[in-house]
Amino acid sequence: SLPAMFELSGTSSYNTQRQSRCLSALEGDTDHNTFVLATLVLRGENQLHVIDFNEDTNEVWCTRVYEHPSEVWSCVTCPAPENQDLVITAHSNGSEQRISLWRMEGVAEREHSPESATPLPPAPSKMPELLQLGVPVPLSDTRAVLWNTVLPEQVTTVHRESVRVWQLSHGAAASSAAESGHASPPDDERVFGCGRWDPHHAHALALGCGCGLITLDTRTMREALSVPSAHEQQVRCVDFNPNKPNVALTSGDDYRIKFWDLRKPSTPLLSEGAHSHWVTSALYNRFHDQLVLSCGTDSLVKLWRAASVSPAA
């Protein structure tokens, strides 16, 4: 059994004054604790807020605000430092969903410390839309947008009945995208629910599909691994150990989180009844892989120490 850890050494907060659904790290900035927070307002103006956090002083403040035309259901930022100003959002106008690539102009030149003791958010700036990935889709069809951290020119969009890999290119004045591959669920009874690029293998993509876990080789878009019954109910999240190749973590509607050695996937390394309802997300700490954070529809967030399945144990 995993020990749950509960200890607070201080809190800090930031208020967008709007309902929000998604928060993403500014992946291309490896020197600062920076996040992009997106708002979810159906009838009203939406925004992306760039938030910086100083872990020494426990301060959080907004350094940039960008206008966004519709409610944002998910966002992901470019992992390449030279393109840290690129962000992709899945957004909806209430009748359909679109996936767009935007440029957050000036984000690399922002101030990295607050100018006053109680800084106010800056005035919103316009954010140019560079392109759209694919065509509009029905509401709730987009399950994930994933940027390949090993090959930043690749992005995957995960939909209920398809997975598509896009090849991006960025010029001085414009960006372009071309679809390089697509795949469908292995059978008609299952749909895709989540995904994650493998940080140790450039062409490996893990997907939750119904109750199962599969991996694709994106060079051929063929299935490389299948665990048909990874969970008793739908798989909600998959993540890879940041330090140890071939080790993954899944969570599902069966209230459990499970750790896997993908070289021997017949039995999980560890299975833990983590929540009293669906486990919607479970993720590794990127620096300390013994630490895992999970959350569920029981309205709880839990921090776990998974020492028995960590290479640092």
Phi, psi and omega in degrees: 000143180273136174282132174273141184244132179225106179206126179247126179255008182143153181230155172217154187218160176216136184246119178279347186067010179219157175294140180226154181235330189229147180222131182225142175291148172280088193299326185285346178261100183268001182259349185224159175269091187234140184225156174246121181249127184247144182265161185226081181239117184291311181245086181161177181282137176251161185213158165251127178251127175267118188245129174252145179231130176257109184287342178283320181258355181061036179255144174229136182208161182262128181255336178213148172228132181237140177288141176225135191285341185211172185295139186257122181263335174200155176212152180213141184251159183288132180281351181277124181304325182288346179234036183293348180274002180267136178219143176246133176238145166259118189225158187225144174258011180100344180236337179204163179249144173230158176237121187232147172259130183234161173243120177272085186297134178086001184293330180286340182261011184292160176287136182259013173213146183293142182281344179215170182294327179231072184294141175266151177300143178290165177295143181298142176250154175286147183235112183292134174275122184272323180188170173241142178266112179074197183253164175302146182232164179298158178303140178070006179285325180281120181263332181193150168238123190235125178262129181288116183286338179275321178238087187296351177278000180246137176228142176243136170250128182253120178243171183303318187240016177198155172234131182233136177253131183243139176257119182261150170220143186234121175258185182293328185243345186206162175237156179220160179220139177228134178288125182253353178179156175210157180214156178246163175303151183294342176210167187286345185272352183238153176231157177286144181234336183195173179194168177198133171288144176280119182288352181256345183226117191297333187246018181254127181234123178264143183222136167275126184226104187061232177273357188255169175237129176229158170236144178247143165271108188287354174287328180244346186060032177254152181291128179258332183210145177219129170240090191300327183236057180298324177227163179283339176227189189304137173280125185259333185205147174222142178213155180253144172299127185288343185249333186244113179300152174071010176248128183227165181231136176230157172223158186206181180285357176272014176075009189244154164245143184226144177251139187230141162263109188291350174280339179223070191276006183294331181222135179293150175296326182202139176231127186231128172286094195270328186223169179265006175207194185304138175263100188282338181203143173210124188223146175284148162289131188288343180253326181240094189285358171286340184263129180230134179250131179231154174216155183213177179280009167274009177068026179242145169244129184233140175252127185241150170253110183256062186293328186290342180241026178247141177294343180276354183293000000 
